[in-house]
Amino acid sequence: MKRIGNYTLELENHPYLEAFGAVGGKKEKEGPLGEYFDKCFIDTTLGQDTWEQSESKLQTEASQLVLEKGSLTQNDIQYVFSGDLLNQCISSTFGLRTLNIPFLGQFGACSTMGQALAMASIFVESGAADRAMAVTSSHFCSAERQFRFPLEYGGQRTPTAQWTVTGAGAVIVAGQDVPSKQMTTVYPGVTKPKRVTVSHITVGRITDLGVKDANNMGAAMAPAAAQTIADYLEDTNTSPQDYDLILTGDLGQVGSELLEKLLRENGIFIGENHNDCGLLIYDRQKQDVHAGGSGCGCAASVSCIKLFPEMAEGLYHNVLFVPTGALMSPTSSQQGASIPSIAHLVHLTAE
Amino acid sequence: MKRIGNYTLELENHPYLEAFGAVGGKKEKEGPLGEYFDKCFIDTTLGQDTWEQSESKLQTEASQLVLEKGSLTQNDIQYVFSGDLLNQCISSTFGLRTLNIPFLGQFGACSTMGQALAMASIFVESGAADRAMAVTSSHFCSAERQFRFPLEYGGQRTPTAQWTVTGAGAVIVAGQDVPSKQMTTVYPGVTKPKRVTVSHITVGRITDLGVKDANNMGAAMAPAAAQTIADYLEDTNTSPQDYDLILTGDLGQVGSELLEKLLRENGIFIGENHNDCGLLIYDRQKQDVHAGGSGCGCAASVSCIKLFPEMAEGLYHNVLFVPTGALMSPTSSQQGASIPSIAHLVHLTAE
C-alpha cells in the first residue's frame, strides 16, 4: 500500500472482486436493470412481519448469494464490512448476525458501499484478510417511514426527491494469490472474464455547503463528490478522460448536473464519461421516481449487477466508482441543521 | 500484520498511542474519575440549543484536545474513525465536519471505541496512515430521549439499567517511526512515560443469545465479550493470568458477573484481573446509576483518561481492552426482537 498525494492510497497488490451480486424488489425488477439482478422479490415484505426485518432479509440474501456464487463458505471470509441507513444500522446487524464472520459496522449513509468496499480492499491488500465481504442495503418502505412519512400517509414527493432503492448488494474481495474457487460461475456466459481489481482508494472528507433541503439530497451530496473526485485526480495527476467511466452513487438528476457544474468551475470536465447509479436503476419517466434512485442499496446493487459484470466482460477497463452519502438524520433536519455529506472513491481496473 | 488463529491479528509494527484525552459532563466530574478528565462541562448543554448538538460538541472538543496534546494539526492526521449511538451517527458527522480529515464512520454501538481504535491501528500498521484518530461520544440526554424517554417524562429506571456517560474520548495512533512532536506533554507529571502500543486485535462476531430486555444491556452484551475473549485467548494460546488487566467496555455490574460466569463455564477464570469501564466511571451507590455506566463515551473516556495514562506511567504493562456493544435500535426492541451484540478486543502493551 502506497500513499499518493494528500488523500489517495495505491493498492499495489490489486485485490480483486471474486464474487458479487445483488437482490432487489418489485420496482427494481421493472426497471432497466431488472433482468440483471440475481433475484428480485415481487413481494417486497420478503415474508417478514416488519419492513425493518424485510430489509435485514435483503442483506441475508445478498450475503448468502455471493458466498454461493464464489463457491465459498463463511469460513473462507475473515471480515464483513456492512452498514445501512436504518437507525443503529439494524438491517446489517440483524441481517448478518447468523453469518458468524467478524463484523465491522460501517456508516457512510448512501456512500456505505464505497466505504465498505474500500475497507474490504484495504484489509486484503494489507494481509489482514485473504477475503473480506462488503454488503449494504436499503428498502423503500423502511426508509420512507424512518426518514419521511409512513407509506399509509400518502405524502406527495417533491420533484427533487429521490426514490430509495429496495435492494442489497454484496461483493467479496480477495487477494490475487488466493485461489479462486469458481471464477467462471460468477460471470455466466463470459468465457474469459477479466479480473476486476481495486487499484486506488480516496476516502472522502465531510463537506457541508449549507444545503438544508432534505428532499434534495442530490444537491447536498454533489459538493462531496466533486471534492473527492478533484482530490483523486490531483493526487494521481490524471484527468477524467483517462477513465472509461466515472460512476457516482446516487446523486440523481439534480445532483449529477450540480456535480458536473461544480467540477467544470474548477476546470474538470466529466460530462461525457460520467453516469450515476441513481439514474441507471430506474426509468425516471415511466417509473415516477422523480430525480432518481438513492439509498445504500442503490450504488450497491448497480455496481454489483452492472458495473462489475460489465468490467469483467471487458466493456470498461478503468472506472472511478464514487458512492455519495448525506450524513444527516431526521432529527438534525427537524432542528434546522444543514446536511453534511461525503463521497468515497474506489478506482477499479479490469485486468 | 500477521493473522493468528481464526480471528486475531498481530500488529508486528506496534503502532502506538501518541495522544489521548477525554471530555465529560457534570456527573462524570463528580465521579471517581472526575479529576482525570481533561475538561468537564458543568453545563451539559455545552451552550448548544439541542442535546444532539451538545453531543456533537463533545466530539469537536475531544478531537481538538488530542490534537493540542500531541502538538499536532489536522494535516498530521490522515484518517479519523468515529461513530456514536445517535441515529445516523450525527454527533460524529456534525461534530467532526470542520476537521477536514478523511472520515470513516464506524458503527459498533458502545463497542465503537474498540472498533475505531482497532481500525486506526490497522491503518497505521499497514502503512495506509502515519497517524489516524479514533473518537467516539455519548450524551446522557440525547441517549435518553432517543432510546428511552425524554428527560421531562421522569421515567423510573430498572435496577439493571445503566447510565449513559456524557463524554467523548479521542486517541491518536501513530507509527513507531513517526517522530512524536511532544510526547511528554501527553502525560504531565510522568518524566519517562512508556509508549502504549497496540499488539493484537480480535474483531468480534455478532452474538445473540435471545436476551430481549432493553433495560438490561449488560446481560445482552456479556456473551459477545465472552466469545471475543475466548477467541483471542485460544488464538494466542494465552490465559487471563498473562494479562495485568482485562477491561471490558460497559457491561456494568450485571453484565460483568455474567461475563465471568460464562467464561468460568468454559474453564476461563478472569475474575481477579477483570474490571469494567461502566463500573469505574461512577460511584454506583452514591451516584444512583444502578448497574453502571454505558454509551460509546464510557469505554472511550475511561480508556483515554485512566487506562492509557496508567499504562504510560507503568502501572499496567499488558492489557486486554474489550469494549462491548448492543446492536439493537428502539424500533427493533419495540418489534419484540432480541438484542444482537458484539465486542472487539485490543491488546495493549506498554513498552
XYZ file of C-alpha atoms in Angstrom:
702
model
C 0.000 0.000 0.000
C 1.373 3.362 -1.010
C 0.174 6.810 -0.087
C -0.124 9.142 -3.057
C -0.628 12.870 -2.732
C -2.739 14.039 0.163
C -5.667 11.661 0.187
C -5.140 8.648 -2.041
C -3.971 5.094 -1.385
C -2.494 2.978 -4.141
C -3.201 -0.714 -3.638
C -0.140 -2.273 -5.182
C -1.328 -5.866 -4.768
C -4.547 -5.144 -6.657
C -7.063 -7.107 -4.563
C -9.848 -8.325 -6.838
C -13.581 -8.812 -6.742
C -14.032 -12.546 -6.543
C -17.810 -12.645 -6.414
C -20.597 -10.083 -6.453
C -24.328 -9.954 -6.773
C -27.479 -8.199 -5.673
C -31.100 -8.755 -4.825
C -33.874 -6.254 -5.471
C -37.575 -5.550 -5.084
C -40.525 -5.266 -7.469
C -39.832 -1.765 -8.775
C -36.178 -2.630 -9.328
C -37.203 -5.689 -11.320
C -39.426 -3.499 -13.500
C -36.592 -1.052 -14.114
C -33.946 -1.010 -16.871
C -31.600 -3.222 -14.830
C -34.308 -5.642 -13.694
C -33.010 -8.616 -15.630
C -29.503 -8.292 -14.164
C -30.499 -8.771 -10.533
C -29.631 -12.213 -9.221
C -33.004 -12.349 -7.537
C -35.941 -9.985 -7.116
C -38.731 -10.127 -4.581
C -42.104 -9.201 -6.044
C -43.459 -9.400 -2.509
C -41.260 -6.722 -1.000
C -42.117 -7.844 2.550
C -39.927 -10.862 1.798
C -42.377 -12.727 4.007
C -41.384 -10.714 7.079
C -43.601 -9.011 9.639
C -41.939 -5.587 9.527
C -40.168 -3.514 6.874
C -37.031 -3.476 9.002
C -36.978 -7.252 9.004
C -37.593 -7.221 5.240
C -34.528 -5.062 4.759
C -32.485 -7.297 7.053
C -33.545 -10.250 4.919
C -32.197 -8.452 1.829
C -28.737 -8.410 3.446
C -29.030 -12.048 4.469
C -29.983 -12.965 0.897
C -27.245 -10.880 -0.729
C -24.516 -12.227 1.537
C -25.601 -15.848 1.009
C -25.812 -15.222 -2.702
C -22.210 -14.097 -3.107
C -20.937 -16.951 -0.983
C -22.732 -19.346 -3.330
C -21.558 -17.541 -6.462
C -17.969 -17.785 -5.263
C -18.430 -21.407 -4.105
C -17.332 -20.142 -0.705
C -18.438 -20.727 2.846
C -18.490 -18.352 5.811
C -15.172 -19.791 6.939
C -13.473 -18.508 3.777
C -14.228 -14.886 4.710
C -12.329 -13.186 7.527
C -14.290 -9.942 7.818
C -17.593 -8.494 6.768
C -17.982 -4.717 6.391
C -21.575 -3.676 6.371
C -23.863 -0.769 7.043
C -27.173 0.794 6.147
C -29.348 3.821 6.797
C -31.699 2.479 9.443
C -31.271 3.781 12.975
C -28.375 1.899 14.607
C -27.811 0.002 11.330
C -30.210 -2.785 12.309
C -30.637 -4.218 8.838
C -26.924 -5.026 8.855
C -26.674 -6.324 12.406
C -29.852 -8.395 12.265
C -29.380 -9.447 8.658
C -25.848 -10.723 9.185
C -25.987 -11.991 12.769
C -26.096 -15.652 11.742
C -23.170 -15.227 9.342
C -20.666 -15.695 12.174
C -17.970 -13.669 10.416
C -16.112 -10.925 12.346
C -18.267 -7.867 11.753
C -17.257 -4.229 11.338
C -20.241 -1.896 11.081
C -19.758 0.984 8.654
C -21.625 4.243 8.461
C -21.413 6.410 5.399
C -25.120 6.817 4.600
C -25.647 6.125 0.876
C -21.868 6.073 0.352
C -21.586 2.974 2.524
C -20.905 0.601 -0.369
C -17.916 2.716 -1.337
C -16.633 2.736 2.218
C -17.254 -0.971 2.812
C -15.606 -1.924 -0.493
C -12.663 0.333 0.324
C -12.242 -1.201 3.772
C -12.504 -4.763 2.484
C -9.910 -3.951 -0.169
C -7.515 -2.357 2.327
C -7.827 -5.346 4.650
C -6.984 -7.728 1.819
C -4.212 -5.509 0.482
C -2.570 -5.310 3.916
C -2.748 -9.036 4.573
C -5.281 -8.686 7.387
C -7.581 -10.902 5.337
C -7.489 -13.328 2.431
C -11.047 -12.451 1.703
C -13.411 -9.803 3.037
C -17.029 -9.078 2.215
C -18.770 -5.740 1.716
C -22.556 -5.636 1.861
C -25.141 -2.880 2.176
C -28.878 -2.490 1.760
C -31.814 -0.138 1.674
C -35.563 -0.641 1.459
C -38.031 1.919 0.178
C -40.612 1.192 2.870
C -38.309 1.211 5.894
C -36.617 4.366 4.612
C -39.881 6.199 3.941
C -41.160 5.510 7.438
C -37.928 6.482 9.094
C -36.875 9.486 7.030
C -40.113 10.838 5.581
C -43.665 9.618 6.104
C -45.229 6.222 6.746
C -46.483 4.822 3.443
C -50.094 4.992 4.630
C -49.846 8.764 4.852
C -49.590 9.044 1.092
C -47.293 12.080 1.174
C -46.583 13.986 -2.040
C -42.999 13.891 -3.244
C -41.094 16.953 -4.405
C -39.602 16.983 -7.921
C -36.090 16.882 -6.438
C -36.871 13.867 -4.214
C -35.252 10.545 -4.954
C -36.631 7.056 -4.612
C -34.937 4.743 -2.103
C -33.878 1.522 -3.784
C -35.169 -1.741 -2.335
C -32.126 -3.903 -2.686
C -28.873 -5.174 -1.290
C -25.557 -5.758 -2.987
C -22.632 -7.806 -1.778
C -19.099 -8.286 -3.018
C -16.233 -10.470 -1.894
C -12.747 -9.001 -2.229
C -9.855 -11.474 -2.407
C -6.097 -11.344 -2.674
C -4.594 -12.102 -6.104
C -2.759 -15.087 -4.608
C -5.875 -16.559 -3.082
C -7.005 -19.330 -5.407
C -10.437 -18.560 -6.786
C -12.740 -21.473 -6.267
C -15.142 -20.948 -9.117
C -14.452 -17.760 -11.016
C -16.347 -18.630 -14.157
C -19.699 -19.122 -12.458
C -19.586 -15.546 -11.244
C -19.897 -14.290 -14.776
C -22.229 -16.731 -16.546
C -21.822 -16.546 -20.297
C -18.437 -14.871 -20.106
C -15.824 -17.372 -21.131
C -12.714 -15.429 -20.288
C -13.742 -12.861 -17.718
C -11.299 -10.207 -16.702
C -10.497 -9.735 -13.062
C -11.987 -6.568 -11.632
C -9.363 -5.191 -9.265
C -9.094 -2.302 -6.861
C -6.184 -0.003 -7.689
C -6.749 3.178 -5.703
C -8.892 4.449 -2.885
C -9.644 8.025 -1.867
C -11.532 8.352 1.397
C -13.715 11.437 1.437
C -13.742 14.403 3.769
C -17.039 15.695 5.125
C -18.312 18.699 3.187
C -21.164 20.984 4.094
C -22.126 23.850 1.834
C -25.198 24.651 3.892
C -27.878 22.823 1.872
C -30.818 22.197 4.218
C -33.462 20.669 1.951
C -33.832 17.022 2.999
C -35.856 16.479 -0.166
C -32.904 17.413 -2.330
C -30.152 15.069 -1.284
C -28.512 15.236 -4.690
C -27.687 18.907 -4.176
C -26.326 18.204 -0.688
C -24.094 15.364 -1.866
C -22.756 16.812 -5.115
C -20.114 19.009 -3.401
C -18.721 15.960 -1.587
C -18.437 14.021 -4.840
C -16.787 16.999 -6.528
C -14.245 17.324 -3.729
C -13.315 13.629 -3.638
C -13.015 13.379 -7.422
C -10.878 16.524 -7.539
C -8.698 15.188 -4.690
C -8.175 11.899 -6.506
C -7.389 13.454 -9.880
C -4.882 15.806 -8.297
C -3.257 13.046 -6.237
C -2.879 10.750 -9.250
C -2.172 13.515 -11.743
C -4.830 12.181 -14.083
C -7.859 13.682 -15.807
C -11.431 12.404 -16.229
C -10.591 11.446 -19.808
C -8.182 8.805 -18.500
C -11.188 6.798 -17.344
C -13.871 4.901 -19.253
C -16.477 5.773 -16.701
C -16.948 7.876 -13.573
C -19.900 6.341 -11.772
C -21.248 8.303 -8.814
C -23.525 6.786 -6.203
C -26.932 8.335 -6.076
C -26.800 11.961 -6.992
C -29.754 11.528 -9.297
C -30.560 14.090 -11.982
C -30.271 17.219 -9.853
C -27.078 16.189 -8.093
C -25.426 14.945 -11.273
C -25.930 18.255 -13.037
C -24.622 20.094 -9.999
C -21.563 17.829 -9.764
C -20.669 18.466 -13.399
C -21.127 22.196 -12.864
C -19.023 22.281 -9.677
C -16.175 20.404 -11.345
C -16.433 22.478 -14.514
C -15.901 25.601 -12.438
C -12.611 24.032 -11.357
C -11.607 23.184 -14.906
C -12.546 19.498 -14.631
C -14.870 18.200 -17.322
C -16.528 14.887 -16.537
C -19.748 15.209 -18.538
C -19.069 12.680 -21.274
C -17.951 9.768 -19.162
C -19.973 10.450 -16.044
C -23.014 8.429 -15.033
C -24.859 7.903 -11.782
C -26.265 4.762 -10.184
C -29.417 6.657 -9.251
C -30.021 7.469 -12.921
C -29.384 3.933 -14.154
C -31.571 1.859 -11.877
C -34.985 3.300 -12.793
C -36.687 4.671 -15.866
C -37.313 8.089 -14.404
C -40.131 8.953 -16.790
C -42.058 5.703 -16.659
C -41.404 4.776 -13.050
C -42.275 8.075 -11.361
C -39.124 8.222 -9.294
C -38.574 11.962 -9.761
C -34.837 12.776 -9.547
C -33.668 9.129 -9.488
C -32.747 6.333 -7.108
C -30.953 6.580 -3.789
C -30.224 4.613 -0.621
C -27.328 2.377 0.345
C -28.812 -0.320 -1.882
C -28.593 1.913 -4.971
C -24.833 2.106 -5.523
C -24.536 -1.395 -4.043
C -26.873 -3.087 -6.476
C -25.936 -1.084 -9.582
C -22.245 -1.801 -9.011
C -22.794 -5.479 -8.269
C -25.147 -6.268 -11.157
C -23.981 -3.837 -13.827
C -20.626 -2.155 -13.249
C -18.590 -5.117 -12.022
C -20.038 -7.618 -14.541
C -19.501 -5.210 -17.435
C -15.919 -4.673 -16.339
C -15.455 -8.435 -16.168
C -16.804 -8.681 -19.683
C -14.317 -6.110 -20.881
C -16.750 -3.274 -21.607
C -14.963 -0.974 -19.187
C -11.325 -1.147 -18.149
C -10.769 1.804 -15.945
C -13.523 3.127 -13.738
C -13.936 5.531 -10.846
C -16.743 4.357 -8.565
C -17.809 7.192 -6.248
C -20.755 6.484 -3.930
C -22.072 9.518 -2.083
C -23.779 9.888 1.272
C -25.803 12.521 3.129
C -24.749 12.420 6.766
C -27.898 13.814 8.371
C -30.774 12.390 10.364
C -34.451 13.341 10.556
C -33.636 14.858 13.959
C -30.877 17.097 12.613
C -33.123 18.245 9.761
C -36.004 18.969 12.126
C -33.599 21.029 14.172
C -32.846 23.121 11.106
C -29.319 21.852 10.565
C -27.694 21.657 7.156
C -26.730 18.373 5.514
C -23.068 17.330 5.756
C -22.125 14.861 3.054
C -19.325 12.604 1.953
C -18.129 10.611 -1.049
C -15.584 7.810 -1.175
C -13.784 6.889 -4.401
C -12.680 3.424 -5.494
C -10.616 3.153 -8.670
C -11.321 -0.171 -10.382
C -9.351 -1.708 -13.209
C -10.145 -4.777 -15.305
C -7.079 -6.928 -15.808
C 0.466 -7.725 10.117
C 0.115 -11.405 10.820
C -3.023 -13.470 11.150
C -3.015 -15.713 14.206
C -5.526 -18.499 14.717
C -9.016 -17.885 13.434
C -9.777 -14.345 14.474
C -6.720 -12.461 15.684
C -4.341 -10.030 14.012
C -0.852 -9.475 15.352
C 0.396 -5.961 14.679
C 4.097 -6.529 14.291
C 4.970 -2.846 13.972
C 3.266 -1.990 17.263
C 1.584 1.286 16.382
C 1.397 3.433 19.489
C -0.963 5.858 21.142
C 0.611 9.229 20.619
C -2.015 11.345 22.330
C -5.283 10.706 24.115
C -7.793 12.554 26.210
C -11.438 12.935 27.056
C -14.066 15.447 27.989
C -17.026 14.746 30.281
C -20.145 16.193 31.831
C -21.178 17.180 35.348
C -21.942 13.709 36.676
C -18.688 12.387 35.278
C -16.797 15.172 37.018
C -18.457 14.189 40.294
C -17.493 10.532 39.831
C -14.351 8.703 40.930
C -12.543 9.589 37.686
C -13.646 13.210 37.656
C -10.228 14.703 38.248
C -8.694 12.787 35.330
C -10.871 14.287 32.612
C -9.069 16.875 30.546
C -12.150 19.047 30.709
C -15.658 18.719 32.147
C -18.741 20.710 31.266
C -20.857 21.514 34.303
C -23.411 22.936 31.896
C -24.046 19.764 29.927
C -25.757 21.698 27.120
C -22.259 22.943 26.241
C -24.046 26.127 25.256
C -25.922 24.405 22.430
C -29.605 24.558 21.558
C -30.221 20.810 21.374
C -28.810 17.737 23.111
C -27.682 16.348 19.777
C -25.642 19.483 19.166
C -24.256 19.191 22.703
C -23.067 15.678 21.960
C -21.555 16.813 18.659
C -19.673 19.484 20.555
C -18.211 16.818 22.846
C -16.625 15.191 19.778
C -15.378 18.517 18.492
C -13.820 19.244 21.884
C -12.253 15.797 22.277
C -10.733 15.807 18.797
C -9.300 19.314 19.222
C -7.974 18.337 22.619
C -5.878 15.416 21.385
C -4.521 17.440 18.519
C -3.339 20.018 21.032
C -1.980 17.422 23.441
C 0.061 15.877 20.645
C 1.109 19.299 19.311
C -0.429 18.212 16.042
C -2.629 19.817 13.428
C -5.354 18.331 11.265
C -2.838 17.935 8.463
C -0.823 15.468 10.533
C -3.733 13.012 10.670
C -4.695 11.003 7.586
C -7.927 9.389 8.767
C -10.466 9.796 11.520
C -12.570 6.806 12.599
C -15.608 7.864 14.527
C -19.076 6.772 15.494
C -21.756 7.096 18.114
C -25.200 5.846 19.061
C -27.379 8.615 17.709
C -29.500 7.855 14.669
C -27.281 8.130 11.580
C -24.303 8.895 13.828
C -24.943 12.641 13.717
C -22.795 13.515 16.709
C -19.800 12.215 14.764
C -20.644 13.695 11.388
C -21.665 17.102 12.738
C -19.033 17.160 15.453
C -16.157 16.424 13.090
C -17.320 18.123 9.884
C -14.947 21.034 10.251
C -11.980 18.766 10.962
C -11.376 18.259 7.229
C -9.733 14.862 7.760
C -10.855 11.889 5.610
C -13.693 10.397 7.642
C -14.725 6.776 8.058
C -17.913 6.379 10.093
C -17.929 3.364 12.386
C -20.872 1.635 13.950
C -20.407 -0.766 16.823
C -22.810 0.740 19.365
C -20.993 1.057 22.718
C -18.090 -1.010 21.337
C -17.297 1.759 18.858
C -14.150 2.925 20.667
C -12.754 -0.607 20.365
C -13.592 -0.736 16.692
C -12.325 2.756 15.916
C -9.074 2.177 17.806
C -8.634 -1.157 16.029
C -9.197 0.417 12.619
C -6.866 3.328 13.309
C -4.193 0.861 14.449
C -4.608 -1.370 11.388
C -4.366 1.640 9.093
C -1.122 2.748 10.748
C 0.256 -0.796 10.880
C -0.390 -1.305 7.168
C 1.170 1.980 6.115
C -2.137 3.473 4.982
C -1.557 6.235 7.523
C 1.213 7.756 9.595
C -1.369 8.819 12.095
C -5.070 8.079 12.499
C -7.559 9.290 15.075
C -10.309 7.367 16.857
C -13.053 9.325 18.576
C -16.480 8.464 19.972
C -19.065 10.074 22.219
C -22.319 9.671 24.061
C -24.526 12.054 25.985
C -26.987 11.064 28.675
C -29.682 13.439 27.487
C -29.571 12.667 23.773
C -29.469 8.928 24.534
C -32.386 9.047 26.980
C -34.598 10.833 24.506
C -33.683 8.581 21.630
C -33.564 5.202 23.356
C -35.826 5.582 26.388
C -37.893 8.580 27.456
C -37.465 12.342 27.166
C -35.991 13.648 30.405
C -39.148 15.640 31.139
C -41.120 12.392 31.399
C -39.256 11.438 34.577
C -39.331 7.693 33.858
C -38.298 5.246 36.580
C -35.173 3.224 35.855
C -34.937 -0.522 36.407
C -32.198 -1.882 38.714
C -30.436 -3.456 35.723
C -30.448 -0.199 33.736
C -27.181 1.599 33.068
C -26.435 5.298 32.902
C -25.259 6.709 29.586
C -21.995 8.561 30.003
C -21.842 12.182 28.895
C -18.407 12.280 27.399
C -16.151 11.828 24.414
C -12.716 10.272 24.183
C -10.189 10.614 21.406
C -6.888 8.937 20.704
C -4.270 9.393 18.001
C -2.477 6.259 16.826
C 0.923 6.726 15.197
C 3.585 4.568 13.624
C 6.696 3.895 15.734
C 8.835 5.610 13.095
C 6.732 8.726 13.078
C 8.536 11.275 15.209
C 6.409 12.273 18.155
C 6.143 16.020 18.386
C 5.589 16.427 22.081
C 5.285 13.117 23.841
C 5.928 14.396 27.328
C 3.039 16.844 27.387
C 0.642 13.982 26.868
C 1.461 12.575 30.259
C 2.012 15.573 32.500
C 3.982 14.639 35.571
C 5.359 11.472 34.051
C 9.006 12.022 33.284
C 9.737 8.848 31.355
C 6.412 7.646 30.044
C 6.198 4.270 28.396
C 4.737 4.001 24.947
C 1.307 2.384 24.937
C 1.252 0.201 21.827
C -1.285 -1.985 20.058
C -0.085 -5.586 19.716
C -3.145 -7.630 18.777
C -6.671 -7.098 17.595
C -9.594 -9.516 17.633
C -12.651 -8.270 15.786
C -15.840 -9.680 17.266
C -18.570 -11.761 15.727
C -22.192 -10.865 16.357
C -23.752 -12.983 19.105
C -27.395 -13.219 20.059
C -28.484 -15.440 22.906
C -32.044 -14.166 22.742
C -31.945 -11.521 25.501
C -34.781 -9.066 24.820
C -34.690 -6.733 27.813
C -33.540 -3.341 26.523
C -33.114 -2.291 30.159
C -30.523 -4.968 30.730
C -27.854 -4.351 28.141
C -25.165 -5.878 30.304
C -26.796 -9.289 30.017
C -27.177 -8.892 26.253
C -23.542 -7.898 25.743
C -21.808 -10.306 28.105
C -21.978 -13.285 25.694
C -20.258 -11.214 22.997
C -17.452 -10.260 25.360
C -17.091 -13.874 26.463
C -16.851 -15.056 22.874
C -14.281 -12.482 21.784
C -12.095 -13.010 24.860
C -12.241 -16.792 24.400
C -11.403 -16.412 20.693
C -8.410 -14.238 21.493
C -7.049 -16.463 24.266
C -7.339 -19.510 22.037
C -5.737 -17.768 19.059
C -2.791 -16.525 21.110
C -2.569 -19.588 23.350
C -2.558 -17.400 26.435
C -4.628 -17.297 29.620
C -6.206 -14.394 31.535
C -3.382 -14.595 34.056
C -0.948 -13.480 31.362
C -2.507 -10.013 31.499
C -2.436 -7.307 34.160
C -5.950 -6.251 33.356
C -8.910 -7.270 31.227
C -11.011 -4.145 30.870
C -14.422 -4.601 29.272
C -16.456 -1.723 27.883
C -19.695 -1.173 29.644
C -21.109 -4.390 30.940
C -21.800 -2.809 34.318
C -22.432 -4.920 37.396
C -24.942 -7.359 35.900
C -23.031 -7.954 32.688
C -19.676 -8.262 34.433
C -20.935 -11.036 36.701
C -22.485 -12.782 33.734
C -19.274 -12.500 31.703
C -17.225 -14.068 34.490
C -19.800 -16.848 34.818
C -19.927 -17.554 31.070
C -16.149 -17.766 30.835
C -15.894 -19.862 34.015
C -18.205 -22.425 32.421
C -15.602 -22.707 29.682
C -12.735 -23.084 32.111
C -11.560 -19.478 31.763
C -11.173 -17.563 35.015
C -10.947 -13.784 34.641
C -12.356 -12.653 37.997
C -9.223 -11.300 39.610
C -7.912 -9.166 36.822
C -11.191 -8.169 35.212
C -12.712 -4.729 35.504
C -15.277 -2.802 33.511
C -15.349 0.823 32.338
C -19.003 1.039 33.357
C -18.066 0.154 36.932
C -15.151 2.575 37.130
C -16.655 5.805 35.919
C -19.348 6.288 38.569
C -19.773 5.595 42.247
C -22.738 3.292 41.813
C -24.008 3.721 45.354
C -23.667 7.465 45.702
C -24.452 8.457 42.129
C -27.643 6.428 41.603
C -26.534 4.943 38.312
C -27.920 1.477 39.015
C -25.881 -1.175 37.163
C -23.151 1.246 35.998
C -22.153 3.415 33.080
C -22.662 2.773 29.357
C -22.638 4.505 25.998
C -19.905 4.977 23.400
C -18.420 7.663 25.638
C -17.960 5.241 28.541
C -15.200 2.986 27.217
C -13.848 5.961 25.269
C -13.370 8.236 28.232
C -12.284 5.607 30.767
C -9.637 4.316 28.373
C -8.412 7.781 27.425
C -8.215 9.246 30.931
C -7.390 6.204 33.058
C -6.263 3.097 31.179
C -3.869 4.659 28.685
C -2.320 7.133 31.176
C -1.826 4.387 33.764
C -0.157 2.201 31.180
C 2.094 5.101 30.225
C 3.003 5.515 33.874
C 3.919 1.851 34.089
C 1.064 0.673 36.324
C -0.097 -1.834 33.723
C 2.033 -3.448 31.047
C -0.228 -5.883 29.325
C -3.922 -5.179 28.967
C -6.896 -6.515 27.051
C -9.314 -3.688 26.269
C -12.684 -5.128 25.225
C -15.473 -2.604 24.565
C -18.907 -4.151 24.073
C -21.909 -3.038 22.049
C -25.618 -3.853 21.850
C -26.589 -3.772 18.179
C -30.285 -3.002 18.555
C -32.492 0.021 17.990
C -35.648 1.224 19.756
C -37.539 0.041 16.673
C -36.171 -3.489 16.829
C -36.968 -3.681 20.548
C -40.476 -2.370 20.028
C -40.922 -5.064 17.404
C -40.034 -7.701 20.007
C -36.647 -8.593 18.558
C -33.766 -9.828 20.687
C -30.532 -7.861 21.133
C -27.550 -8.909 18.982
C -24.285 -7.784 20.477
C -20.596 -7.564 19.716
C -17.255 -6.998 21.431
C -13.922 -6.053 19.885
C -10.631 -6.726 21.644
C -7.479 -4.612 21.504
C -4.366 -5.972 23.211
C -2.253 -3.114 24.508
C 1.307 -3.310 25.764
C 3.406 -0.645 27.477
C 6.925 -0.578 26.085
